[in-house]
Tab-separated table of C-alpha atoms in Angstrom:
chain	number	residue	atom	x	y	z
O	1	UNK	CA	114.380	109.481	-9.173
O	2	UNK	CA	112.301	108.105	-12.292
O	3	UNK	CA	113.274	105.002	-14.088
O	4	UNK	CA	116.145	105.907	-17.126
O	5	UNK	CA	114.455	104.737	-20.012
O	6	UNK	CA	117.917	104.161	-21.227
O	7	UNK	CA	118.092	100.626	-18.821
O	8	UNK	CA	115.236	99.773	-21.028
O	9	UNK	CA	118.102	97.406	-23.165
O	10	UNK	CA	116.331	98.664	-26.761
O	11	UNK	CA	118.346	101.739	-26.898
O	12	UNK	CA	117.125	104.992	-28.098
O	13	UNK	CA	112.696	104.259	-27.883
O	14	UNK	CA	111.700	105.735	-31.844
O	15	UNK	CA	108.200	107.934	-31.160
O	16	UNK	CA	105.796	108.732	-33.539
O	17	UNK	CA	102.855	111.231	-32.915
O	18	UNK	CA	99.293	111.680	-34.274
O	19	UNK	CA	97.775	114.769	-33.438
O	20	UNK	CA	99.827	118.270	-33.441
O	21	UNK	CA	98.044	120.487	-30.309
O	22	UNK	CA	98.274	120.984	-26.994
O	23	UNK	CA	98.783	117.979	-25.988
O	24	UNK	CA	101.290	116.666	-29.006
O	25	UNK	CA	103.830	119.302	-27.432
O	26	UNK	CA	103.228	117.606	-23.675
O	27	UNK	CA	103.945	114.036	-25.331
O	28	UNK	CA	106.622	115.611	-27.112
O	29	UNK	CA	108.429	117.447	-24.403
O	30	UNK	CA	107.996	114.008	-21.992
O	31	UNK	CA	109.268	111.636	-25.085
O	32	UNK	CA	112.631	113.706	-25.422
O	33	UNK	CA	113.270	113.962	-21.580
O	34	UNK	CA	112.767	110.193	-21.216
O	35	UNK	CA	115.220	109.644	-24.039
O	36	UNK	CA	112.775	109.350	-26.663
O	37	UNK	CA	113.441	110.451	-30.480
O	38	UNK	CA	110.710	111.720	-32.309
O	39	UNK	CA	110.833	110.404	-35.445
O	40	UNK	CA	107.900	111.279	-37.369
O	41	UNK	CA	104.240	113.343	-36.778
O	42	UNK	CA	100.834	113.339	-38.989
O	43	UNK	CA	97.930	115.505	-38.411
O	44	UNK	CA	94.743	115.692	-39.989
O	45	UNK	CA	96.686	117.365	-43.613
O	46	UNK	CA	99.659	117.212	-45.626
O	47	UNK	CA	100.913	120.967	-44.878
O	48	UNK	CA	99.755	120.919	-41.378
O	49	UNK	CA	101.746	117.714	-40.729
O	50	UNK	CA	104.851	119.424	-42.294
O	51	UNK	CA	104.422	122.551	-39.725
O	52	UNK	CA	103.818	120.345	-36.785
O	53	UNK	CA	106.869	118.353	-37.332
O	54	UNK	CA	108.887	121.903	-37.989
O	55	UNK	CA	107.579	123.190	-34.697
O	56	UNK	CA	107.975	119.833	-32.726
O	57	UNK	CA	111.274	118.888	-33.877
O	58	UNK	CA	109.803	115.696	-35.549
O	59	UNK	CA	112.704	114.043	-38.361
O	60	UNK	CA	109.840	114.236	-40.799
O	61	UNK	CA	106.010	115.028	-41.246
O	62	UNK	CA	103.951	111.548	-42.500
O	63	UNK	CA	101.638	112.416	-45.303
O	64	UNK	CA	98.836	111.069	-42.707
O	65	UNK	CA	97.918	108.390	-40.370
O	66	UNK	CA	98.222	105.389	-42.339
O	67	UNK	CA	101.715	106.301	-43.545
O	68	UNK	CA	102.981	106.921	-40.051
O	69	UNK	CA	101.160	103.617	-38.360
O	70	UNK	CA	103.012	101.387	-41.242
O	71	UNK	CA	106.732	103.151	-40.536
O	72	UNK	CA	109.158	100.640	-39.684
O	73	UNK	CA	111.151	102.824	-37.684
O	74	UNK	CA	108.613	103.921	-35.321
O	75	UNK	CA	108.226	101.901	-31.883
O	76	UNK	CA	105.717	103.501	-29.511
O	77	UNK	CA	102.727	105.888	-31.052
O	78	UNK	CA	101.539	108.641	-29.131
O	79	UNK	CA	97.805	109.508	-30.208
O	80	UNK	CA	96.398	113.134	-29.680
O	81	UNK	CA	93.787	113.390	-32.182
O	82	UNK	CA	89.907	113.783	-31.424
O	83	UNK	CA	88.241	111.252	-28.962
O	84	UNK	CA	86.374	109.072	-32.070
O	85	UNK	CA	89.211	108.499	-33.778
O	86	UNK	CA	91.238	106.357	-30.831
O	87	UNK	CA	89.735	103.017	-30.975
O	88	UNK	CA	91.088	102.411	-35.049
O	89	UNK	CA	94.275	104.307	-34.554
O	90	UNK	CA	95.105	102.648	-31.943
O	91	UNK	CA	94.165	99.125	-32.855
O	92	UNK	CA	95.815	99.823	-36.150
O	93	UNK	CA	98.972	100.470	-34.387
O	94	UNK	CA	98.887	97.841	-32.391
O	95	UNK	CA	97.815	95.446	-34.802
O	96	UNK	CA	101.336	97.185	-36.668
O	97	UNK	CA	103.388	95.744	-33.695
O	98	UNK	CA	103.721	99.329	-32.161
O	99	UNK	CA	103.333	100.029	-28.289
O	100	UNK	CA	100.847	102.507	-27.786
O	101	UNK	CA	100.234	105.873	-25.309
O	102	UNK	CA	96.620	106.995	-26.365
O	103	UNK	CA	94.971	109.871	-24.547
O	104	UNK	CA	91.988	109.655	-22.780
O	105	UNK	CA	89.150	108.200	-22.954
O	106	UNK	CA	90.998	105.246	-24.448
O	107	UNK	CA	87.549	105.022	-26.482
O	108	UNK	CA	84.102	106.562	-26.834
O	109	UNK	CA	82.594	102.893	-25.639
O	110	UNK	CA	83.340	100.588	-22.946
O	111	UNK	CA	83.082	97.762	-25.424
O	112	UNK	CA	85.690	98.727	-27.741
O	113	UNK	CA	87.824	100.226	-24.645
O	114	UNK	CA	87.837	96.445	-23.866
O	115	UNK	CA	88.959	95.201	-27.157
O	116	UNK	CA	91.613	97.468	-27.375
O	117	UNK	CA	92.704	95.839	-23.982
O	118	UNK	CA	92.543	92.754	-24.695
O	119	UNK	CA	94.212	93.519	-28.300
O	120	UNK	CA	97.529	94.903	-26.520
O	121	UNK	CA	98.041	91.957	-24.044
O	122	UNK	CA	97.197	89.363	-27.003
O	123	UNK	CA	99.739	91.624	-29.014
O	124	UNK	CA	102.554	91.505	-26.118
O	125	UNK	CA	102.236	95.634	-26.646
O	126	UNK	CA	102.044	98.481	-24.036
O	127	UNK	CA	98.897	100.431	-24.161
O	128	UNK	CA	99.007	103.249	-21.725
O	129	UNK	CA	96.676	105.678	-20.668
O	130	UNK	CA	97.858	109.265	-19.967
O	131	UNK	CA	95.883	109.417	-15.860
O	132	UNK	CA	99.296	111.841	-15.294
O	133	UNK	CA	97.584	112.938	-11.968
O	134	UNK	CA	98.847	109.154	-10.359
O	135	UNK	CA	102.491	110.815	-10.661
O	136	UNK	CA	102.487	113.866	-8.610
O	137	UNK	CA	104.955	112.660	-5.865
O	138	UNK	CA	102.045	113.874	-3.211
O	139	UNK	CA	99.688	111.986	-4.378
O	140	UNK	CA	101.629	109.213	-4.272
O	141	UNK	CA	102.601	109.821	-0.969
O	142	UNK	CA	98.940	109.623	-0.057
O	143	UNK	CA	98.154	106.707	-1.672
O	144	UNK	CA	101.547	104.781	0.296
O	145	UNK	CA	99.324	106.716	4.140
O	146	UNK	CA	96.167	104.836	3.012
O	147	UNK	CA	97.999	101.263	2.444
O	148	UNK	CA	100.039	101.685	5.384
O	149	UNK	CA	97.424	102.026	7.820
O	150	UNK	CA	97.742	105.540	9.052
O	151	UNK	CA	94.789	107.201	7.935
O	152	UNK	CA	92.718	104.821	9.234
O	153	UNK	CA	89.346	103.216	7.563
O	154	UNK	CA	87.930	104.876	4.800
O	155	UNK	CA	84.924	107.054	5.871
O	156	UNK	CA	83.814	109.179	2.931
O	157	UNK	CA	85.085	111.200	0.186
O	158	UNK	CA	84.788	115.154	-0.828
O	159	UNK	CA	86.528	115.792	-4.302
O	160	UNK	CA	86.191	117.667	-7.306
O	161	UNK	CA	87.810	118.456	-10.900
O	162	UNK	CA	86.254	122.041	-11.530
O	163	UNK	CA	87.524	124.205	-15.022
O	164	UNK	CA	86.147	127.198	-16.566
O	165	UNK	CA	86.965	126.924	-20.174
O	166	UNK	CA	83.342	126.776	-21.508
O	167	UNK	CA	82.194	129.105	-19.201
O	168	UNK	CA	80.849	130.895	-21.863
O	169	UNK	CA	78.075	130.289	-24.793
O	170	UNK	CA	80.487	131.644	-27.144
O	171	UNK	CA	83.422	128.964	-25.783
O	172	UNK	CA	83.636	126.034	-28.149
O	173	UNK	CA	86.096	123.316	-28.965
O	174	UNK	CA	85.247	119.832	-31.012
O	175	UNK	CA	84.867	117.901	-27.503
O	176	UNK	CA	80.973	119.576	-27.473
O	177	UNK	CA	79.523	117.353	-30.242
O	178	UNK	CA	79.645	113.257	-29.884
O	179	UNK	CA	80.054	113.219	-33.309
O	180	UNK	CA	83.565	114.092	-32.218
O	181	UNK	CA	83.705	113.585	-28.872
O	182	UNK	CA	82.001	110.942	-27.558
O	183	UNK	CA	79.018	110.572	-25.772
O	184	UNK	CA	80.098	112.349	-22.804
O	185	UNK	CA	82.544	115.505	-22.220
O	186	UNK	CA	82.688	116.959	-18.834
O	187	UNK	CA	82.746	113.293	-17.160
O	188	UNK	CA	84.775	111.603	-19.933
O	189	UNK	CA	87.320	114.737	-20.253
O	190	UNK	CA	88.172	115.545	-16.425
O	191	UNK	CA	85.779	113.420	-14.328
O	192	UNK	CA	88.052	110.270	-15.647
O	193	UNK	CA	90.819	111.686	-14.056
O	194	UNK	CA	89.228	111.956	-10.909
O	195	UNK	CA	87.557	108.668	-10.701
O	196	UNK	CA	91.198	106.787	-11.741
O	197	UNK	CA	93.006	109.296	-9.006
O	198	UNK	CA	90.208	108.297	-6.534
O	199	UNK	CA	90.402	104.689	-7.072
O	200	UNK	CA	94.157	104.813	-7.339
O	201	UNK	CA	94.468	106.336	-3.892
O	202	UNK	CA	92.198	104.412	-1.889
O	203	UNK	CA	92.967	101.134	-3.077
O	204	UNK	CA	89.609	99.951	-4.060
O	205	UNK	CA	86.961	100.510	-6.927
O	206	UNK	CA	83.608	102.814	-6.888
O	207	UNK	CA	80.989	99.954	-6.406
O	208	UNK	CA	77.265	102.085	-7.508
O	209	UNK	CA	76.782	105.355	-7.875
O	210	UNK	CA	73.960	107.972	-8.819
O	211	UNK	CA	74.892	110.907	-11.325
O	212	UNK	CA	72.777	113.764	-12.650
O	213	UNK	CA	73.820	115.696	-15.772
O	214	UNK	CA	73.529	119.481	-16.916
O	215	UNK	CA	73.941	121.151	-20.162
O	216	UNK	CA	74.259	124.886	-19.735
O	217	UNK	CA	73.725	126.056	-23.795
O	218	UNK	CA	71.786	123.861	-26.020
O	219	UNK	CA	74.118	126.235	-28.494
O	220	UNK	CA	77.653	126.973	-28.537
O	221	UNK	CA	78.867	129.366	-31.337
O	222	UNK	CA	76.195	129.188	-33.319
O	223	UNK	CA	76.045	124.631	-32.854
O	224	UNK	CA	74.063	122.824	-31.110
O	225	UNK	CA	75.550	121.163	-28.281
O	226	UNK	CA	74.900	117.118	-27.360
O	227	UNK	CA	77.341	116.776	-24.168
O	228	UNK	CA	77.110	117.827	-20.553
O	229	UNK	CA	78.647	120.906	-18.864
O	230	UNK	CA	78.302	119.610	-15.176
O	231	UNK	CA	78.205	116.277	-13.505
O	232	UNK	CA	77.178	115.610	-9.728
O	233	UNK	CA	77.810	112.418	-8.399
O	234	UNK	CA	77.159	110.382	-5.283
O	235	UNK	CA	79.668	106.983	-4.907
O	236	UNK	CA	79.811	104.288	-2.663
O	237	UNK	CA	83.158	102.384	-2.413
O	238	UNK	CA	83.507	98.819	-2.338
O	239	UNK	CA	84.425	99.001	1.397
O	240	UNK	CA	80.733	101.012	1.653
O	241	UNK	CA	82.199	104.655	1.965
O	242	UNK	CA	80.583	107.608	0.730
O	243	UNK	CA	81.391	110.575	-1.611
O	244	UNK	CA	80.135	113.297	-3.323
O	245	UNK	CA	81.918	113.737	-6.518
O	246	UNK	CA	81.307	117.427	-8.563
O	247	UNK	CA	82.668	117.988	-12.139
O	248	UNK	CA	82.197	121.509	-13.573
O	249	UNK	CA	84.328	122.837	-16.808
O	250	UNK	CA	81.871	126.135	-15.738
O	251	UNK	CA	83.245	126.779	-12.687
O	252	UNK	CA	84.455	130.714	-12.552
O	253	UNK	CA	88.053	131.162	-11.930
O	254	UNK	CA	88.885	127.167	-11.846
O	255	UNK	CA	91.471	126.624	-14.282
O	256	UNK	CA	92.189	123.203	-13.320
O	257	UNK	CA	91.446	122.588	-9.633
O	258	UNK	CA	91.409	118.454	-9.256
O	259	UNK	CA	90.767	118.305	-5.405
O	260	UNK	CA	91.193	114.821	-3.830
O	261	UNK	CA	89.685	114.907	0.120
O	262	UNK	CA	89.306	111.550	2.029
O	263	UNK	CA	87.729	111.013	4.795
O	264	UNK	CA	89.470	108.201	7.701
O	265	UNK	CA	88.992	107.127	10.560
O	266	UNK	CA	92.268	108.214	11.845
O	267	UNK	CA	92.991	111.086	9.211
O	268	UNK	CA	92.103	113.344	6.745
O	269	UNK	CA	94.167	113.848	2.966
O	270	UNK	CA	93.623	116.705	0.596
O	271	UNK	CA	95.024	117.013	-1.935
O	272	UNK	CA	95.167	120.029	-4.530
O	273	UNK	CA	96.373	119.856	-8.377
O	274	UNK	CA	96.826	123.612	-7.972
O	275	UNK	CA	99.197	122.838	-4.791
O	276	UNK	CA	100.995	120.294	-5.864
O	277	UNK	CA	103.922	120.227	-3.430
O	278	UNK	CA	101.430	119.896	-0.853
O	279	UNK	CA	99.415	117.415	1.562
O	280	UNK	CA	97.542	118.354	4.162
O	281	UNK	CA	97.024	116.358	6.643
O	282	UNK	CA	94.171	116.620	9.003
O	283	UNK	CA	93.596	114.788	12.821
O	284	UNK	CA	91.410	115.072	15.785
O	285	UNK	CA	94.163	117.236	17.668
O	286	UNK	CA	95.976	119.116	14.831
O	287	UNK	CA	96.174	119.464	11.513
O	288	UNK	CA	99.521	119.410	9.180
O	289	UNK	CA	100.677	120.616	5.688
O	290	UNK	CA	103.771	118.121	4.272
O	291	UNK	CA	105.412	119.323	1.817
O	292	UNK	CA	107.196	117.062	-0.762
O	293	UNK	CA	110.511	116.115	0.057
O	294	UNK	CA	112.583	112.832	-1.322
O	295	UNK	CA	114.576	112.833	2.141
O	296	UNK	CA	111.374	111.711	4.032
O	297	UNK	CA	108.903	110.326	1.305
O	298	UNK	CA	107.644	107.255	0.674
O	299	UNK	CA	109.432	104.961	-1.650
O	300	UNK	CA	107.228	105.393	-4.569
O	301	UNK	CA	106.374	109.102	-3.870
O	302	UNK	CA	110.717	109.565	-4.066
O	303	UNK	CA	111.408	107.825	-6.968
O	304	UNK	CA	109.188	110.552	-8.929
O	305	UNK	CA	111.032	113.468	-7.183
O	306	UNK	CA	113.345	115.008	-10.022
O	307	UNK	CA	114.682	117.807	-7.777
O	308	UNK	CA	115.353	118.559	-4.099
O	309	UNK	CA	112.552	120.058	-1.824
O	310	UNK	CA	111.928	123.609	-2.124
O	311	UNK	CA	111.905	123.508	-6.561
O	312	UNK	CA	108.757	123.337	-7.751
O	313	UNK	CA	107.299	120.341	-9.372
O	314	UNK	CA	103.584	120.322	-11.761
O	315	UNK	CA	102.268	118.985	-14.471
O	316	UNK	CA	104.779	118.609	-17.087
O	317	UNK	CA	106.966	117.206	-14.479
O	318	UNK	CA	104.127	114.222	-13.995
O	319	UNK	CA	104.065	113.690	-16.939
O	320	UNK	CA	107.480	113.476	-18.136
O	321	UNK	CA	107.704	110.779	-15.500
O	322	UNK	CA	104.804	108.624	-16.776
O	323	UNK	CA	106.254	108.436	-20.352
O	324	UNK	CA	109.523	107.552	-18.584
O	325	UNK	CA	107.458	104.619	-17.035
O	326	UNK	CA	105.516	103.521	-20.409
O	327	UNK	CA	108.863	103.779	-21.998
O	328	UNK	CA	110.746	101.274	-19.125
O	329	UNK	CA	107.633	99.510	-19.545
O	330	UNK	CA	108.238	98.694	-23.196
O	331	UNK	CA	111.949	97.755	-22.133
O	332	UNK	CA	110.302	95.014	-19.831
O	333	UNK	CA	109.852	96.760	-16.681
O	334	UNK	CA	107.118	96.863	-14.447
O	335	UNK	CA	106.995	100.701	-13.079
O	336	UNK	CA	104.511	100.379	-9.842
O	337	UNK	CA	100.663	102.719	-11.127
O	338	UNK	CA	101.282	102.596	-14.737
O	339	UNK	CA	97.724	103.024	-16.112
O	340	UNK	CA	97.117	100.656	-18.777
O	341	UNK	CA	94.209	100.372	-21.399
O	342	UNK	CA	93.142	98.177	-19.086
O	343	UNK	CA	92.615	101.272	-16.507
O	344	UNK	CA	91.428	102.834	-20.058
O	345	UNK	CA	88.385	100.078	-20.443
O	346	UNK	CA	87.779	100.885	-16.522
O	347	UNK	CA	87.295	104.418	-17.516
O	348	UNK	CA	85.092	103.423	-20.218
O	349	UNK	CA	83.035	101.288	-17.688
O	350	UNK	CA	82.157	104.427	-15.386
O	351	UNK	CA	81.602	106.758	-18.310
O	352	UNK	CA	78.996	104.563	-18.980
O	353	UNK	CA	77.394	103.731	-15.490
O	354	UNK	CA	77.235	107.811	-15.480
O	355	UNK	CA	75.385	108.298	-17.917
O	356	UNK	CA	73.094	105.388	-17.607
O	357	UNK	CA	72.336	106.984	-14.149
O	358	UNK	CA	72.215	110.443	-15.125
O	359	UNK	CA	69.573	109.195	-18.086
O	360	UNK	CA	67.584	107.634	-15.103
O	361	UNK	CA	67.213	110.849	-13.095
O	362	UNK	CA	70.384	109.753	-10.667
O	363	UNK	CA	69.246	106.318	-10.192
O	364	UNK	CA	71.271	104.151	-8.011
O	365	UNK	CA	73.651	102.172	-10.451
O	366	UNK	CA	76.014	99.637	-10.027
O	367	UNK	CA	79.400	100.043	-11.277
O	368	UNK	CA	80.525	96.488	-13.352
O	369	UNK	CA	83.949	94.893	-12.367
């Protein structure tokens, strides 16, 4: 069972979104089921603001950012709006007194990534990242095997976030230019998720690591593309365990395949974003597939289970329960794995030590703290 936003003592939690896509309707549909209200959207124009807030159910379309940042009667801002425009949205926001769920990467630097940190804590605001993929009762149910000693010492690690959406030259989206984008796509986009899930699992940070990079079309409907299609990655954990990391959004028939495999000395976890009722578990002797169920879960991994065994959980379900955290969070709770900004600035940190590798030819680079 997730925490009821409505023990949060502030009542009904006012939302306001920037951004009107994909992902505004995922913020959207979590807001509501934690309680939320939606009081007001703005998009990048007047008219599309107005259709946004029609189709989201928004009290009323802002005229644009500004206008909705300043609204008194807004209390958390959900951003969904291009990658280069986080860092002064968000620090407006918070510098506005809101609490803040930005979507990742938190920003297109590690250095601002760390001043909009530090601004939230020196602002007494939530700033939450959307890593979703920590709430999938399974993976949390791996993460409570590896602190409890059953899977033994960490060995090495096999995983994987692999997509096909720009499989194509003629695929194109603004993520594909840094103007827009950032710096990075493929590693800030998915391979953030993975490295947070990674880290979030185990218990313990990637220490150095050596990357190479690939861009598939130096063109991509006609524009020239400055981002990278592929990243490979070799890590070494802070306990000295190995892992080949592979991040594709070209990989044929992968819509969204996250795969988490780690290596113990006692047993194996994999775990599938595809399959996510399941856990395999793998030993010397036999192997098993656990499927989620409250009745014998761990603690954390049953508090996210919204319905009995045998109904099918996924994404919108993972995330519905992180905005239900960020929103007890603003109430003064402390929800166990809520990624902060300051997960956000971590982010950051190995987008960078990526590419600094990957500029080196896969040069062995330390990760900073």
């Amino acid at each position: 069972m997730t925490t009821d936003v409505t023990d949060t003592g502030l009542g009904t939690i006012r939302a306001g979104i920037l951004g009107g896509g994909f992902m505004a309707r995922v913020h959207r549909t979590a807001a509501r089921d934690a309680g939320g209200e939606l009081r007001a959207i703005a998009t990048r124009s007047a008219s599309s603001g107005r259709q946004a807030a029609v189709e989201l159910g928004a009290v009323r379309a802002e005229i644009d950012a500004a206008a909705l940042l300043d609204a008194d009667d807004i209390d958390v801002v959900h951003i969904c709006t291009p990658n280069a425009t986080h860092v002064e949205l968000a620090l407006r926001a918070l510098e506005s007194g809101k609490h803040v769920i930005c979507e990742k990467p938190l920003a297109t630097s590690a250095a601002d990534a760390r001043r909009l940190a530090e601004t939230a804590v020196s602002r007494g605001r939530v700033g939450a990242v959307p890593f979703v993929y920590r709430y999938h009762p399974m993976v949390r149910e791996a993460r409570a095997r590896v602190a409890g000693g059953h899977f033994g010492e960490l060995l090495t690690l096999d995983c994987s976030y692999l997509q096909d959406w720009m499989l194509l030259p003629t695929d194109d989206d603004w993520r594909v230019r840094a103007a827009s984008g950032g710096s990075s796509r493929a590693f800030a986009d998915i391979g953030s998720h993975l490295c947070d899930l990674i880290e979030f699992v185990i218990g313990q940070r990637i220490r150095s690591l050596s990357a190479r990079t690939r861009r598939v079309f130096a063109e991509r409907a006609g524009q020239a593309v400055d981002t990278e299609d592929i990243v490979a990655i070799l890590v070494e954990t802070e306990s000295g365990a190995l892992g080949t990391l592979l991040i594709s959004q070209m990989a044929a028939g992968r819509k969204n395949a996250l795969t988490l495999e780690l290596h113990g000395s006692e047993q194996t976890l994999r775990f599938e974003q595809e399959r996510p009722e399941e856990l395999w578990i793998g030993m010397r002797d036999e192997s098993r597939l656990l499927l989620r169920d409250p009745a014998t879960a761990a603690p954390d991994s049953a508090r996210l289970q919204r319905v009995p065994s045998g109904h099918t959980m996924g994404y919108q379900d993972a995330f519905n329960s992180f905005i239900a955290d960020v929103y007890a969070a603003i109430g003064g709770a402390s929800p166990d794995g809520l990624p902060t900004f300051e997960d956000g600035f971590r982010s950051a940190v190995l987008t960078e030590a990526v590419l600094a590798s990957a500029a080196a030819h896969g040069r062995w680079t330390e990760v900073a703290a």
